[in-house]
């Protein structure tokens, strides 16, 4: 008899991601070999390309098996990440993958250090290695949720670099995706926000989210049938946090008004929006080359001729390149800069985050540090 359907579902999702990671690591290792072969003759002593037992004639470079990649799971101790850790531990034993775990202690609740130590114990019991707890300091910039997220990802980035991890798995589910889409819709910040979380993100696709097609109940059920203890973070039910209110009040109200299937529909919206946003980003990157003069300045006439969605992406890229923090650029900022192109009436320079200013001079859009 096979595993419970919930367990089978989470394992299959993780297996697919691990296959992708292994394939990418081997492909990257393969790309490195020709350069190395060019630097060292195939017959050189100690060369990994030397063919054993060859005595004269042309030598054939033997493929070198790449090192076994390390995949880490970011685990809070909650049902989603514990289900993910258990699936990673199971699948890694069958594949050419090393599996480890990281838990981040945000120091936001009494006893958080003890809970982090418990998570380390549970991950170690699953035969994950390396396993560590990382304590972080959470600032206040951007609000408590954003500050905690920034501190967490900084810690995960550092851990991945320290251990040389090929990927870090995150336990975000389809429910989390639906919440992210609604939060983006509430901010009114465009199609990129509606695209939610990517299946792979971060430097070189470091962060992988195997559960984006699975609901939260599947992960919880997988923990239950495997007798995996989980910890429910009280912040997840605290109405002081926007996502918590959305989870326990907003989404249930939508499902009551619109019927079941809202979460699935929002997750589909995320994927469709991501495809559209990616296409528009590609278009904008190509269009930007055609609207710059010989000195690299943006020509207002060329910008005006672009579709608004493409033009605003070109402007956003230029503002970020000039030093404006991406996370601090909002729709209202882009609208003000866009009016320098579409509604020019002799406006003064526009001050933007990161001490960046935009102004129109001689038919050119000048973006610079103030």
Coordinates of C-alpha atoms in Angstrom, one line a residue, residues 8-18 209-212 214:
X8 CA 2.4 11.4 -2.0
X9 CA 1.4 14.9 -3.3
X10 CA 4.1 16.7 -1.2
X11 CA 6.8 14.2 -2.2
X12 CA 6.0 14.4 -5.8
X13 CA 6.1 18.2 -5.7
X14 CA 9.5 18.1 -4.0
X15 CA 10.8 15.4 -6.3
X16 CA 10.1 17.5 -9.4
X17 CA 12.0 20.5 -7.9
X18 CA 15.0 18.3 -6.9
X209 CA 8.6 26.9 -3.9
X210 CA 7.4 23.3 -4.5
X211 CA 4.0 23.7 -2.9
X212 CA 2.5 26.6 -4.9
X214 CA -0.9 22.5 -3.2

